[in-house]
Short mmCIF file of C-alpha atoms and ligand atoms in Angstrom, two decimals:
data_model
loop_
_atom_site.label_atom_id
_atom_site.label_comp_id
_atom_site.label_asym_id
_atom_site.label_seq_id
_atom_site.Cartn_x
_atom_site.Cartn_y
_atom_site.Cartn_z
CA UNK A 1 143.75 -163.10 -89.48
CA UNK A 2 141.55 -161.60 -86.80
CA UNK A 3 143.18 -159.92 -83.80
CA UNK A 4 141.42 -159.05 -80.54
CA UNK A 5 141.97 -155.57 -79.12
CA UNK A 6 140.77 -153.35 -76.30
CA UNK A 7 140.33 -149.63 -76.73
CA UNK A 8 141.34 -147.53 -73.70
CA UNK A 9 141.58 -143.79 -73.09
CA UNK A 10 143.37 -141.64 -70.55
CA UNK A 11 141.99 -138.07 -70.57
CA UNK A 12 140.83 -138.63 -74.13
CA UNK A 13 144.30 -139.72 -75.34
CA UNK A 14 143.13 -143.03 -76.81
CA UNK A 15 144.93 -146.26 -77.60
CA UNK A 16 144.28 -149.66 -79.11
CA UNK A 17 145.77 -152.30 -76.78
CA UNK A 18 146.85 -155.73 -77.99
CA UNK A 19 147.60 -158.75 -75.80
CA UNK A 20 150.97 -159.73 -77.27
CA UNK A 21 152.20 -161.80 -74.31
CA UNK A 22 152.85 -164.86 -76.49
CA UNK A 23 155.51 -163.25 -78.69
CA UNK A 24 158.30 -160.66 -78.74
CA UNK A 25 157.14 -159.43 -82.14
CA UNK A 26 154.22 -156.95 -82.31
CA UNK A 27 151.14 -158.63 -83.83
CA UNK A 28 150.66 -155.90 -86.44
CA UNK A 29 153.05 -153.82 -88.57
CA UNK A 30 153.39 -150.02 -88.35
CA UNK A 31 151.42 -149.50 -91.57
CA UNK A 32 148.55 -151.62 -90.21
CA UNK A 33 148.69 -149.59 -86.99
CA UNK A 34 148.21 -146.44 -89.09
CA UNK A 35 145.06 -147.95 -90.63
CA UNK A 36 143.72 -149.11 -87.27
CA UNK A 37 144.26 -145.61 -85.80
CA UNK A 38 142.40 -143.89 -88.64
CA UNK A 39 139.18 -142.42 -87.23
CA UNK A 40 137.22 -142.87 -90.46
CA UNK A 41 138.66 -146.00 -92.07
CA UNK A 42 139.76 -147.81 -88.90
CA UNK A 43 139.07 -148.29 -85.18
CA UNK A 44 140.38 -144.86 -84.23
CA UNK A 45 143.19 -144.08 -81.83
CA UNK A 46 146.26 -141.96 -81.11
CA UNK A 47 148.42 -145.09 -81.13
CA UNK A 48 148.60 -148.88 -80.84
CA UNK A 49 150.18 -150.42 -77.73
CA UNK A 50 151.49 -154.00 -77.48
CA UNK A 51 151.84 -155.88 -74.18
CA UNK A 52 154.90 -158.04 -74.83
CA UNK A 53 156.65 -160.51 -72.49
CA UNK A 54 158.83 -158.92 -69.79
CA UNK A 55 162.61 -158.93 -69.52
CA UNK A 56 164.67 -160.36 -66.61
CA UNK A 57 163.82 -157.37 -64.36
CA UNK A 58 160.31 -156.57 -65.53
CA UNK A 59 156.81 -158.05 -65.72
CA UNK A 60 156.03 -156.91 -69.25
CA UNK A 61 157.43 -154.90 -72.14
CA UNK A 62 155.55 -152.04 -73.79
CA UNK A 63 155.90 -151.09 -77.41
CA UNK A 64 153.84 -148.40 -79.05
CA UNK A 65 153.29 -147.17 -82.58
CA UNK A 66 152.04 -143.60 -83.08
CA UNK A 67 149.11 -143.05 -85.44
CA UNK A 68 151.63 -142.19 -88.20
CA UNK A 69 153.39 -145.56 -87.73
CA UNK A 70 156.49 -144.15 -86.00
CA UNK A 71 157.66 -145.73 -82.73
CA UNK A 72 158.13 -143.47 -79.69
CA UNK A 73 160.23 -144.48 -76.69
CA UNK A 74 157.51 -143.86 -74.12
CA UNK A 75 153.92 -142.91 -73.63
CA UNK A 76 152.62 -141.64 -70.29
CA UNK A 77 148.87 -141.86 -70.86
CA UNK A 78 149.40 -145.10 -72.74
CA UNK A 79 151.23 -146.78 -69.87
CA UNK A 80 148.32 -146.01 -67.51
CA UNK A 81 146.00 -147.62 -70.07
CA UNK A 82 148.38 -150.55 -70.38
CA UNK A 83 148.40 -151.10 -66.60
CA UNK A 84 144.57 -151.26 -66.56
CA UNK A 85 144.58 -153.60 -69.57
CA UNK A 86 147.06 -155.97 -67.91
CA UNK A 87 145.05 -155.96 -64.66
CA UNK A 88 141.97 -156.97 -66.70
CA UNK A 89 143.92 -159.73 -68.50
CA UNK A 90 145.12 -161.03 -65.13
CA UNK A 91 141.66 -160.80 -63.53
CA UNK A 92 142.92 -158.16 -61.07
CA UNK A 93 140.36 -155.45 -61.80
CA UNK A 94 139.65 -153.16 -58.79
CA UNK A 95 142.75 -154.39 -56.92
CA UNK A 96 145.85 -152.40 -55.95
CA UNK A 97 148.58 -153.67 -58.29
CA UNK A 98 152.01 -152.46 -59.45
CA UNK A 99 153.78 -153.52 -62.63
CA UNK A 100 157.35 -153.07 -63.80
CA UNK A 101 157.28 -152.31 -67.49
CA UNK A 102 160.24 -152.33 -69.86
CA UNK A 103 160.07 -149.48 -72.39
CA UNK A 104 162.53 -147.97 -74.84
CA UNK A 105 162.90 -145.20 -72.22
CA UNK A 106 163.90 -147.63 -69.44
CA UNK A 107 161.83 -149.31 -66.71
CA UNK A 108 158.57 -147.51 -65.88
CA UNK A 109 156.42 -148.49 -62.90
CA UNK A 110 152.65 -147.90 -62.92
CA UNK A 111 150.67 -148.49 -59.73
CA UNK A 112 146.90 -148.91 -59.91
CA UNK A 113 144.91 -147.65 -56.91
CA UNK A 114 141.73 -149.58 -56.05
CA UNK A 115 139.57 -146.52 -56.79
CA UNK A 116 140.92 -146.52 -60.34
CA UNK A 117 143.55 -143.79 -60.66
CA UNK A 118 147.01 -144.86 -61.83
CA UNK A 119 150.22 -143.36 -60.43
CA UNK A 120 153.30 -143.86 -62.59
CA UNK A 121 156.96 -143.59 -61.68
CA UNK A 122 158.07 -142.01 -64.96
CA UNK A 123 161.79 -142.00 -64.09
CA UNK A 124 164.20 -139.08 -64.17
CA UNK A 125 163.91 -136.31 -66.75
CA UNK A 126 166.84 -135.91 -69.17
CA UNK A 127 167.85 -132.30 -69.53
CA UNK A 128 170.97 -132.09 -71.68
CA UNK A 129 170.66 -131.01 -75.30
CA UNK A 130 172.28 -134.22 -76.57
CA UNK A 131 169.83 -136.34 -74.57
CA UNK A 132 166.69 -134.61 -75.85
CA UNK A 133 168.02 -134.52 -78.65
CA UNK A 134 168.29 -130.97 -79.94
CA UNK A 135 171.04 -128.91 -81.52
CA UNK A 136 169.85 -125.82 -79.61
CA UNK A 137 172.90 -124.93 -77.52
CA UNK A 138 175.92 -127.13 -76.84
CA UNK A 139 175.35 -130.91 -76.36
CA UNK A 140 176.04 -131.01 -72.59
CA UNK A 141 174.04 -127.91 -71.68
CA UNK A 142 170.46 -127.67 -70.47
CA UNK A 143 168.07 -126.06 -72.92
CA UNK A 144 166.26 -123.51 -70.76
CA UNK A 145 164.73 -120.30 -72.12
CA UNK A 146 166.51 -120.59 -75.48
CA UNK A 147 165.27 -118.71 -78.46
CA UNK A 148 164.46 -120.46 -81.70
CA UNK A 149 162.92 -119.12 -84.88
CA UNK A 150 159.83 -121.01 -86.04
CA UNK A 151 157.58 -119.80 -88.85
CA UNK A 152 159.38 -116.45 -89.04
CA UNK A 153 158.88 -115.70 -85.34
CA UNK A 154 161.19 -115.95 -82.34
CA UNK A 155 160.00 -118.28 -79.53
CA UNK A 156 161.53 -118.85 -76.08
CA UNK A 157 161.61 -122.59 -75.46
CA UNK A 158 162.69 -125.09 -72.80
CA UNK A 159 163.38 -128.69 -73.80
CA UNK A 160 163.07 -131.82 -71.65
CA UNK A 161 163.17 -135.53 -72.47
CA UNK A 162 161.00 -137.98 -70.56
CA UNK A 163 162.56 -140.67 -72.74
CA UNK A 164 160.85 -138.92 -75.65
CA UNK A 165 161.56 -135.33 -76.72
CA UNK A 166 159.46 -132.35 -75.62
CA UNK A 167 159.76 -128.64 -76.42
CA UNK A 168 157.78 -126.30 -74.16
CA UNK A 169 156.86 -122.67 -74.81
CA UNK A 170 155.25 -120.62 -72.04
CA UNK A 171 152.56 -118.33 -73.43
CA UNK A 172 150.00 -115.80 -72.16
CA UNK A 173 147.04 -117.71 -73.58
CA UNK A 174 147.44 -121.37 -74.58
CA UNK A 175 144.02 -121.39 -76.27
CA UNK A 176 145.09 -118.60 -78.65
CA UNK A 177 147.92 -120.67 -80.21
CA UNK A 178 147.11 -121.94 -83.75
CA UNK A 179 148.28 -125.44 -82.85
CA UNK A 180 147.44 -127.15 -86.15
CA UNK A 181 149.63 -124.77 -88.14
CA UNK A 182 152.50 -124.04 -85.73
CA UNK A 183 152.68 -127.56 -84.17
CA UNK A 184 154.07 -129.36 -87.24
CA UNK A 185 156.63 -126.59 -87.76
CA UNK A 186 158.05 -127.20 -84.28
CA UNK A 187 157.77 -131.00 -84.66
CA UNK A 188 159.87 -131.08 -87.83
CA UNK A 189 162.21 -128.14 -87.11
CA UNK A 190 165.83 -128.98 -88.05
CA UNK A 191 167.03 -128.32 -84.46
CA UNK A 192 165.17 -131.54 -83.45
CA UNK A 193 166.85 -134.46 -85.24
CA UNK A 194 164.31 -136.99 -83.81
CA UNK A 195 161.44 -134.50 -84.27
CA UNK A 196 159.71 -133.32 -81.09
CA UNK A 197 156.47 -133.22 -79.14
CA UNK A 198 155.46 -129.57 -78.74
CA UNK A 199 153.66 -128.03 -75.75
CA UNK A 200 152.23 -124.54 -75.22
CA UNK A 201 151.86 -123.78 -71.55
CA UNK A 202 149.98 -121.10 -69.65
CA UNK A 203 150.72 -120.52 -65.97
CA UNK A 204 147.39 -120.15 -64.15
CA UNK A 205 149.10 -120.49 -60.76
CA UNK A 206 152.50 -122.00 -59.82
CA UNK A 207 150.65 -125.20 -58.86
CA UNK A 208 148.28 -125.19 -61.86
CA UNK A 209 149.37 -125.08 -65.49
CA UNK A 210 147.20 -125.22 -68.63
CA UNK A 211 148.81 -127.03 -71.56
CA UNK A 212 147.97 -127.83 -75.18
CA UNK A 213 150.02 -130.33 -77.13
CA UNK A 214 151.03 -131.11 -80.67
CA UNK A 215 152.36 -134.67 -80.53
CA UNK A 216 155.15 -136.01 -82.65
CA UNK A 217 153.64 -138.62 -84.94
CA UNK A 218 150.07 -138.05 -83.73
CA UNK A 219 149.27 -134.32 -84.08
CA UNK A 220 146.74 -132.61 -81.81
CA UNK A 221 145.68 -134.94 -78.99
CA UNK A 222 143.52 -134.29 -75.94
CA UNK A 223 146.33 -135.11 -73.51
CA UNK A 224 149.94 -136.21 -73.27
CA UNK A 225 151.32 -137.81 -70.11
CA UNK A 226 155.01 -137.52 -70.90
CA UNK A 227 154.24 -133.96 -72.05
CA UNK A 228 152.58 -133.05 -68.74
CA UNK A 229 155.65 -134.36 -66.87
CA UNK A 230 158.04 -132.47 -69.16
CA UNK A 231 155.90 -129.33 -68.73
CA UNK A 232 156.26 -129.35 -64.93
CA UNK A 233 160.02 -129.96 -65.19
CA UNK A 234 160.24 -126.99 -67.60
CA UNK A 235 158.11 -124.92 -65.22
CA UNK A 236 160.49 -125.64 -62.33
CA UNK A 237 163.63 -125.03 -64.44
CA UNK A 238 162.30 -121.62 -65.51
CA UNK A 239 161.04 -120.67 -62.03
CA UNK A 240 157.41 -120.63 -63.15
CA UNK A 241 155.92 -123.61 -61.35
CA UNK A 242 156.04 -125.69 -58.20
CA UNK A 243 157.44 -129.22 -58.21
CA UNK A 244 153.96 -130.53 -57.26
CA UNK A 245 151.57 -129.30 -59.85
CA UNK A 246 148.28 -129.97 -61.63
CA UNK A 247 148.44 -129.85 -65.42
CA UNK A 248 145.14 -129.11 -67.17
CA UNK A 249 144.91 -130.56 -70.66
CA UNK A 250 141.98 -130.39 -73.09
CA UNK A 251 140.95 -133.91 -71.92
CA UNK A 252 141.25 -133.21 -68.17
CA UNK A 253 143.85 -132.92 -65.42
CA UNK A 254 146.99 -134.86 -64.50
CA UNK A 255 148.74 -134.48 -61.17
CA UNK A 256 152.54 -134.31 -61.50
CA UNK A 257 155.27 -134.39 -58.82
CA UNK A 258 158.96 -133.90 -59.61
CA UNK A 259 160.45 -135.39 -56.44
CA UNK A 260 163.30 -133.49 -54.82
CA UNK A 261 164.40 -136.69 -53.03
CA UNK A 262 164.95 -139.02 -55.98
CA UNK A 263 164.73 -136.63 -58.99
CA UNK A 264 162.00 -138.86 -60.48
CA UNK A 265 158.74 -137.62 -61.92
CA UNK A 266 155.46 -139.15 -60.70
CA UNK A 267 152.26 -138.79 -62.72
CA UNK A 268 148.76 -139.58 -61.46
CA UNK A 269 145.68 -139.79 -63.66
CA UNK A 270 142.83 -141.91 -64.97
CA UNK A 271 142.66 -144.65 -67.61
CA UNK A 272 139.44 -146.33 -68.72
CA UNK A 273 138.30 -149.16 -70.97
CA UNK A 274 136.10 -147.86 -73.82
CA UNK A 275 135.27 -151.06 -75.73
CA UNK A 276 136.71 -154.35 -76.94
CA UNK A 277 136.58 -155.87 -80.40
CA UNK A 278 138.50 -157.68 -83.07
CA UNK A 279 139.88 -156.49 -86.37
CA UNK A 280 141.56 -158.10 -89.33
CA UNK A 281 145.23 -157.54 -90.05
O1 ZDP B 1 156.91 -139.13 -78.40
C1 ZDP B 1 155.99 -139.32 -79.19
O2 ZDP B 1 156.19 -139.58 -80.39
C2 ZDP B 1 154.56 -139.25 -78.65
N1 ZDP B 1 153.61 -139.05 -79.69
C3 ZDP B 1 154.32 -140.54 -77.92
C4 ZDP B 1 153.00 -140.59 -77.21
C5 ZDP B 1 153.02 -139.74 -75.95
C6 ZDP B 1 151.72 -139.82 -75.20
N2 ZDP B 1 150.73 -138.92 -75.67
C7 ZDP B 1 151.88 -139.62 -73.71
O3 ZDP B 1 150.85 -139.58 -73.04
O4 ZDP B 1 152.99 -139.58 -73.19
C8 ZDP B 1 151.10 -141.12 -75.35
#
């Protein structure tokens, strides 16, 4: 069977999008998604995203498989890509449109601006240890500036869930962190029962953070939208950053606002079509 796809990227975090509006079941299985994401044997991508029919309160449902076949609750860069993909499917390219998307992390609302940027209401951050989840500290406590031993070294971490788990460490020089070796040790550390996305953050200014990410289920990626949101929340909780802040990732910048009025996090950034094609499954 041949399945049509569109490849999108947001700051170099790249996804294979599938029009799955006809069925509640994703068109391909997690192990096929792994093959499709392979950069040598497949199409290449950090994940596969399915546009499924909406629920009573939403226009569409998003499901995503990471490149290792696992299923995360949410994906910030991916939902910007998904909004652009839906606009193209609906013939609404270059128009201002807003969609309500059901995800495993609740309802997320991306808004496309006519000039192409996408602003996403990412919802409220979850801060309690049990919600992240992590066993660092007691279940109903925030996890701010906690120490954890990883790879024989003590690290001071702050954990935030944007629907998916993130563990942030503030460092002097983000580029000096050996991400490929230390990243997986954080991801699979026993204090994170659902594994974790791992971010190393350097404060350039309170309104400008530099971040590198090791993603759960995907490894080193050029950007992570949920991670950029979690990073600013961690920056505010530790007194290191403003609530309105630019996050510089290897693939470019995202603009993040953690609203004092409604406690929600808003993320603004690009998403672009790379190519379309079809592949067998
Ligand atoms: O939580 C996870 O397992 C992540 N790998 C999901 C993907 C997050 C993403 N990079 C983002 O932008 O939020 C897509």
